[in-house]
Amino acid sequence: MKNNSRNEAVDVMVSMHQPEEATLKKYVIGFVGSLVLTFSAYLLTQYGAMNKPVMVIILAVLALSQFVLQLVYFLHVGKEFSPRLKLLVTIFMVMIVFILVAGSIWIMNNLNGRMMTHSNMVKYMNSQDGL
Amino acid sequence: MSEAAGELKITNELIAKYDKDTKTVFGFWVYLMTDCVLFASLFAVFAVLRHNTYGGPTAQNLFSLPYVMLETMALLTSSFTAGLALLSAQRKRLKHTLFWFGVTFTLGLTFLVLELAEFSRFVAQGDSWRRSGFLSSYFTLVGTHGLHITIGLIWMIVMMVFILKRGLNDTTLKRIRMLSLFWHFLDVVWIFIFTIVYLFGVLGV
């Protein structure tokens, strides 16, 4: 009797914290979905004949879909009860990563545009010669 | 009266223990998110340096997509089997857990061997990290991921020995949850390496 009620209490606790966090169905959905997305990206790159900007957008969408799919079905993000700290930390990470990567690319492309090409540099150096 | 009070105490202790374990796993999740920042920096460096080949090979000359696809399949399947290992552990099936961790380890090792073979082929051709800015950033980014995989594989061996010695109690289950999180996380990072480094590289973006 004593043991029974104790086990029940623990079961309730577990189900409260992890609303069926990991199930076989979820892993199968995540795995099959990832396989489909990966193969689509691979086959499009190998055999697709579209122009580059369209391909980049399609591949980026496929990668981001797989990212979200794996976060939800493999890593169980957003499946907990509130306060949803795990979800919050994850969204914060996505924001930081976006700022870091997009910001770096933006700044460095801008710098490349402002920098001289090699031939212009030689011309400039020669014009300064003898000063 | 006293029996009820004692029971309440035990229940509270169990709840406190469960809360502590959940917090530990959450703390590990926060570590993984900070690890993302490390990878994001390396991705940014790669994105900036990807065209700086300095007369060396470009991504289009260097990468073979079918080979990379093989690596990707090994890692993706191992991520799935790591999930199955956690599932078996939660259902207290010791042999199933060990079996699925064994499968995950084998697939992870396959991935690592394929990656190292690719690296050594590049180095043997004279296309090592010293060749160009593109190759330096490539080796740093993909190599850091490979280092994480190596650590994950070592952790997995330790985990299997631990399960064999102590069985599937609360402590081992907590650690298995963290290990499976780590392994899924590495597959998530690989989605972006696969797309940005290899697919975009072969397209010549």
Coordinates of C-alpha atoms in Angstrom, one line a residue:
Chain A
M1 CA 0.0 0.0 0.0
K2 CA 2.7 2.4 1.1
N3 CA 4.9 1.6 -1.9
N4 CA 1.9 1.9 -4.3
S5 CA 1.0 5.4 -3.4
R6 CA 4.6 6.4 -3.5
N7 CA 5.0 5.0 -7.0
E8 CA 1.8 6.8 -8.1
A9 CA 3.1 10.1 -6.8
V10 CA 6.3 9.7 -8.8
D11 CA 4.4 8.7 -11.9
V12 CA 2.3 11.8 -11.6
M13 CA 5.4 13.9 -11.2
V14 CA 7.1 12.4 -14.2
S15 CA 4.0 12.9 -16.4
M16 CA 3.7 16.5 -15.2
H17 CA 7.2 17.3 -16.2
Q18 CA 7.5 15.3 -19.4
P19 CA 4.2 15.1 -21.2
E20 CA 5.3 12.0 -23.1
E21 CA 8.6 13.6 -24.0
A22 CA 10.1 10.8 -26.0
T23 CA 7.9 8.3 -28.0
L24 CA 8.7 5.9 -30.8
K25 CA 6.2 7.7 -33.1
K26 CA 8.0 11.0 -32.7
Y27 CA 11.4 9.5 -33.4
V28 CA 10.1 7.8 -36.5
I29 CA 8.4 11.0 -37.8
G30 CA 11.6 12.9 -37.2
F31 CA 13.8 10.3 -38.9
V32 CA 11.6 9.8 -42.0
G33 CA 11.0 13.6 -42.3
S34 CA 14.8 14.3 -42.1
L35 CA 15.5 11.5 -44.7
V36 CA 13.0 13.0 -47.1
L37 CA 14.4 16.6 -46.7
T38 CA 18.1 15.5 -46.9
F39 CA 17.5 13.4 -50.1
S40 CA 15.5 16.3 -51.7
A41 CA 18.3 18.7 -51.1
Y42 CA 20.9 16.2 -52.4
L43 CA 19.0 15.2 -55.5
L44 CA 18.1 18.9 -56.3
T45 CA 21.8 19.8 -56.1
Q46 CA 23.1 16.9 -58.1
Y47 CA 20.4 16.8 -60.8
G48 CA 18.4 20.0 -60.6
A49 CA 18.8 22.6 -63.3
M50 CA 17.7 25.8 -61.7
N51 CA 19.6 29.1 -61.5
K52 CA 21.7 29.7 -58.4
P53 CA 19.5 32.2 -56.4
V54 CA 16.5 29.9 -56.6
M55 CA 18.5 26.9 -55.5
V56 CA 20.0 28.8 -52.6
I57 CA 16.5 29.7 -51.3
I58 CA 15.2 26.2 -51.8
L59 CA 18.2 24.6 -50.0
A60 CA 18.0 27.1 -47.2
V61 CA 14.2 26.4 -46.7
L62 CA 14.9 22.6 -46.7
A63 CA 17.7 23.0 -44.1
L64 CA 15.6 25.2 -41.8
S65 CA 12.7 22.8 -42.1
Q66 CA 14.9 19.9 -41.0
F67 CA 16.3 22.1 -38.2
V68 CA 12.8 22.7 -36.8
L69 CA 11.8 19.1 -37.4
Q70 CA 14.7 17.8 -35.4
L71 CA 14.3 20.4 -32.7
V72 CA 10.7 19.3 -32.1
Y73 CA 10.9 15.6 -32.7
F74 CA 14.4 14.6 -31.6
L75 CA 15.2 17.3 -29.0
H76 CA 11.6 17.9 -27.8
V77 CA 11.9 21.6 -27.7
G78 CA 8.6 23.4 -26.9
K79 CA 7.0 20.2 -25.4
E80 CA 7.5 21.1 -21.8
F81 CA 5.1 22.9 -19.4
S82 CA 5.5 26.6 -18.6
P83 CA 7.7 28.3 -17.8
R84 CA 9.1 27.1 -21.1
L85 CA 12.7 27.9 -20.3
K86 CA 14.1 25.4 -22.8
L87 CA 12.2 27.0 -25.7
L88 CA 13.2 30.5 -24.5
V89 CA 16.9 29.6 -24.4
T90 CA 16.6 28.1 -27.8
I91 CA 15.0 31.1 -29.4
F92 CA 17.6 33.3 -27.8
M93 CA 20.3 31.1 -29.3
V94 CA 18.8 31.4 -32.8
M95 CA 18.7 35.2 -32.4
I96 CA 22.4 35.3 -31.3
V97 CA 23.5 33.0 -34.2
F98 CA 21.6 35.1 -36.7
I99 CA 23.2 38.3 -35.5
L100 CA 26.6 36.8 -35.5
V101 CA 26.5 35.1 -38.9
A102 CA 24.4 37.6 -40.8
G103 CA 26.3 40.6 -39.2
S104 CA 29.7 39.1 -40.1
I105 CA 28.8 38.5 -43.7
W106 CA 27.3 41.9 -44.1
I107 CA 30.3 43.7 -42.6
M108 CA 32.9 41.7 -44.5
N109 CA 31.1 42.0 -47.8
N110 CA 31.0 45.8 -47.3
L111 CA 34.7 45.9 -46.5
N112 CA 35.5 43.8 -49.6
G113 CA 33.6 46.4 -51.7
R114 CA 35.6 49.2 -50.2
M115 CA 39.0 47.6 -50.5
M116 CA 41.2 48.1 -53.6
T117 CA 41.8 45.4 -56.1
H118 CA 45.5 44.4 -56.5
S119 CA 45.9 46.3 -59.8
N120 CA 44.4 49.5 -58.4
M121 CA 46.7 49.1 -55.4
V122 CA 49.8 48.9 -57.6
K123 CA 48.6 52.0 -59.5
Y124 CA 48.1 53.9 -56.3
M125 CA 51.6 52.9 -55.0
N126 CA 53.2 54.0 -58.2
S127 CA 51.5 57.3 -58.2
Q128 CA 52.7 57.9 -54.6
D129 CA 56.3 56.9 -55.7
G130 CA 58.9 59.6 -55.2
L131 CA 56.7 61.8 -53.0
Chain B
M1 CA -0.7 10.2 11.5
S2 CA 3.0 9.7 11.7
E3 CA 2.8 7.2 8.9
A4 CA 1.1 9.7 6.7
A5 CA 3.7 12.3 7.6
G6 CA 6.5 9.9 6.8
E7 CA 4.9 9.1 3.5
L8 CA 4.6 12.8 2.6
K9 CA 8.3 13.3 3.5
I10 CA 9.3 10.5 1.2
T11 CA 7.2 11.8 -1.7
N12 CA 8.6 15.3 -1.2
E13 CA 12.1 13.9 -1.3
L14 CA 11.3 12.0 -4.6
I15 CA 9.8 15.2 -6.1
A16 CA 12.9 17.2 -5.0
K17 CA 15.2 14.6 -6.6
Y18 CA 13.2 14.6 -9.8
D19 CA 13.3 18.4 -9.9
K20 CA 17.0 18.4 -9.4
D21 CA 17.5 15.9 -12.3
T22 CA 15.3 18.0 -14.6
K23 CA 17.3 21.1 -13.7
T24 CA 20.6 19.3 -14.5
V25 CA 19.4 18.3 -17.9
F26 CA 18.2 21.9 -18.5
G27 CA 21.6 23.1 -17.5
F28 CA 23.1 20.8 -20.1
W29 CA 20.8 22.2 -22.7
V30 CA 22.0 25.7 -21.9
Y31 CA 25.6 24.5 -22.4
L32 CA 24.6 23.1 -25.8
M33 CA 23.1 26.5 -26.8
T34 CA 26.3 28.2 -25.9
D35 CA 28.2 25.6 -28.0
C36 CA 26.0 26.9 -30.9
V37 CA 27.7 30.2 -30.6
L38 CA 31.1 28.6 -31.1
F39 CA 29.8 26.9 -34.3
A40 CA 28.1 30.1 -35.4
S41 CA 31.4 32.0 -35.2
L42 CA 33.1 29.2 -37.3
F43 CA 30.2 29.3 -39.8
A44 CA 30.7 33.1 -40.1
V45 CA 34.4 32.7 -40.7
F46 CA 33.7 30.1 -43.4
A47 CA 31.1 32.2 -45.1
V48 CA 33.5 35.1 -45.2
L49 CA 36.6 33.1 -46.4
R50 CA 34.9 30.6 -48.7
H51 CA 36.0 32.3 -52.0
N52 CA 39.6 33.0 -50.8
T53 CA 41.1 30.0 -52.5
Y54 CA 44.5 31.7 -53.3
G55 CA 44.9 29.7 -56.5
G56 CA 44.1 26.4 -54.6
P57 CA 41.1 24.2 -55.2
T58 CA 37.6 25.6 -54.9
A59 CA 34.8 23.7 -53.2
Q60 CA 33.5 22.7 -56.6
N61 CA 36.8 20.9 -57.5
L62 CA 37.2 19.4 -54.0
F63 CA 33.9 17.9 -52.7
S64 CA 32.3 14.7 -53.8
L65 CA 28.6 14.9 -52.9
P66 CA 27.8 11.1 -52.9
Y67 CA 30.6 10.6 -50.4
V68 CA 29.2 13.4 -48.2
M69 CA 25.7 11.9 -48.5
L70 CA 27.1 8.6 -47.1
E71 CA 28.5 10.4 -44.1
T72 CA 25.2 12.3 -43.6
M73 CA 23.2 9.1 -43.7
A74 CA 25.4 7.4 -41.1
L75 CA 25.1 10.4 -38.7
L76 CA 21.3 10.9 -39.3
T77 CA 20.6 7.2 -38.6
S78 CA 22.8 7.3 -35.5
S79 CA 20.8 10.2 -34.2
F80 CA 17.6 8.2 -34.7
T81 CA 19.1 5.1 -32.9
A82 CA 20.3 7.3 -30.0
G83 CA 16.7 8.3 -29.6
L84 CA 15.7 4.6 -29.5
A85 CA 18.4 4.0 -26.9
L86 CA 16.8 6.7 -24.7
L87 CA 13.4 5.3 -25.2
S88 CA 14.6 1.8 -24.2
A89 CA 16.3 3.2 -21.1
Q90 CA 13.1 5.0 -20.0
R91 CA 11.2 1.7 -20.4
K92 CA 13.9 0.1 -18.2
R93 CA 15.0 -2.4 -20.9
L94 CA 18.7 -2.8 -20.2
K95 CA 19.6 -5.1 -23.2
H96 CA 17.7 -2.9 -25.7
T97 CA 19.4 0.2 -24.4
L98 CA 22.9 -1.4 -24.8
F99 CA 22.0 -2.7 -28.2
W100 CA 20.8 0.7 -29.5
F101 CA 23.8 2.5 -28.0
G102 CA 26.0 -0.1 -29.7
V103 CA 24.4 0.6 -33.1
T104 CA 24.7 4.4 -32.5
F105 CA 28.4 4.0 -31.6
T106 CA 29.1 1.9 -34.7
L107 CA 27.3 4.4 -37.0
G108 CA 29.0 7.4 -35.3
L109 CA 32.4 5.7 -35.7
T110 CA 31.6 5.0 -39.4
F111 CA 30.9 8.7 -39.8
L112 CA 34.2 9.7 -38.1
V113 CA 36.3 7.3 -40.1
L114 CA 34.7 8.5 -43.4
E115 CA 35.4 12.1 -42.4
L116 CA 39.0 11.4 -41.4
A117 CA 39.6 9.5 -44.7
E118 CA 38.3 12.5 -46.6
F119 CA 40.6 14.8 -44.6
S120 CA 43.6 12.7 -45.2
R121 CA 42.8 12.4 -48.9
F122 CA 42.8 16.3 -49.1
V123 CA 46.0 16.6 -47.1
A124 CA 47.7 13.9 -49.3
Q125 CA 46.7 15.9 -52.4
G126 CA 48.4 19.0 -50.9
D127 CA 45.1 20.6 -50.1
S128 CA 45.6 20.9 -46.3
W129 CA 44.6 23.8 -44.1
R130 CA 47.8 25.5 -45.1
R131 CA 46.7 25.8 -48.7
S132 CA 44.2 28.7 -48.6
G133 CA 41.9 30.7 -46.4
F134 CA 39.0 28.6 -47.7
L135 CA 40.6 25.4 -46.6
S136 CA 41.7 26.8 -43.2
S137 CA 38.1 27.7 -42.4
Y138 CA 36.8 24.4 -43.8
F139 CA 39.1 22.3 -41.7
T140 CA 38.4 24.3 -38.6
L141 CA 34.6 24.2 -38.9
V142 CA 34.3 20.5 -40.0
G143 CA 37.1 19.5 -37.7
T144 CA 35.5 21.1 -34.6
H145 CA 32.3 19.1 -35.4
G146 CA 34.4 16.0 -35.8
L147 CA 36.1 16.7 -32.4
H148 CA 32.6 16.9 -30.8
I149 CA 31.7 13.5 -32.4
T150 CA 34.9 12.0 -31.0
I151 CA 34.0 13.2 -27.5
G152 CA 30.5 11.9 -27.9
L153 CA 31.8 8.5 -28.9
I154 CA 34.1 8.3 -25.8
W155 CA 31.2 9.4 -23.7
M156 CA 29.1 6.6 -25.2
I157 CA 31.6 3.9 -24.3
V158 CA 31.8 5.2 -20.7
M159 CA 28.0 5.3 -20.6
M160 CA 27.7 1.7 -21.8
V161 CA 30.2 0.5 -19.1
F162 CA 28.2 2.6 -16.5
I163 CA 24.9 1.0 -17.5
L164 CA 26.5 -2.5 -17.4
K165 CA 27.8 -1.9 -13.9
R166 CA 25.0 0.0 -12.3
G167 CA 21.9 -0.8 -14.3
L168 CA 19.2 1.7 -15.3
N169 CA 18.6 3.8 -12.2
D170 CA 17.7 7.5 -11.9
T171 CA 21.3 8.6 -12.2
T172 CA 22.1 6.6 -15.3
L173 CA 18.8 7.7 -16.9
K174 CA 19.6 11.4 -16.2
R175 CA 23.0 10.9 -17.9
I176 CA 21.5 9.0 -20.8
R177 CA 19.1 11.9 -21.4
M178 CA 22.1 14.3 -21.6
L179 CA 24.1 12.0 -23.9
S180 CA 21.1 11.6 -26.3
L181 CA 20.6 15.4 -26.3
F182 CA 24.3 15.9 -27.1
W183 CA 24.2 13.4 -30.0
H184 CA 21.0 14.8 -31.5
F185 CA 22.5 18.3 -31.3
L186 CA 25.6 17.2 -33.3
D187 CA 23.3 16.0 -36.1
V188 CA 21.5 19.3 -36.0
V189 CA 24.8 21.1 -36.5
W190 CA 25.6 18.7 -39.4
I191 CA 22.4 19.8 -41.3
F192 CA 24.0 23.2 -41.6
I193 CA 27.5 21.9 -42.5
F194 CA 25.9 19.7 -45.1
T195 CA 23.9 22.6 -46.7
I196 CA 26.3 25.5 -46.3
V197 CA 29.7 23.9 -46.8
Y198 CA 28.9 21.0 -49.1
L199 CA 25.7 21.8 -51.1
F200 CA 26.4 25.5 -51.5
G201 CA 30.0 24.7 -52.1
V202 CA 29.2 22.3 -55.0
L203 CA 26.8 24.9 -56.4
G204 CA 29.6 27.4 -56.3
V205 CA 27.6 30.0 -54.3

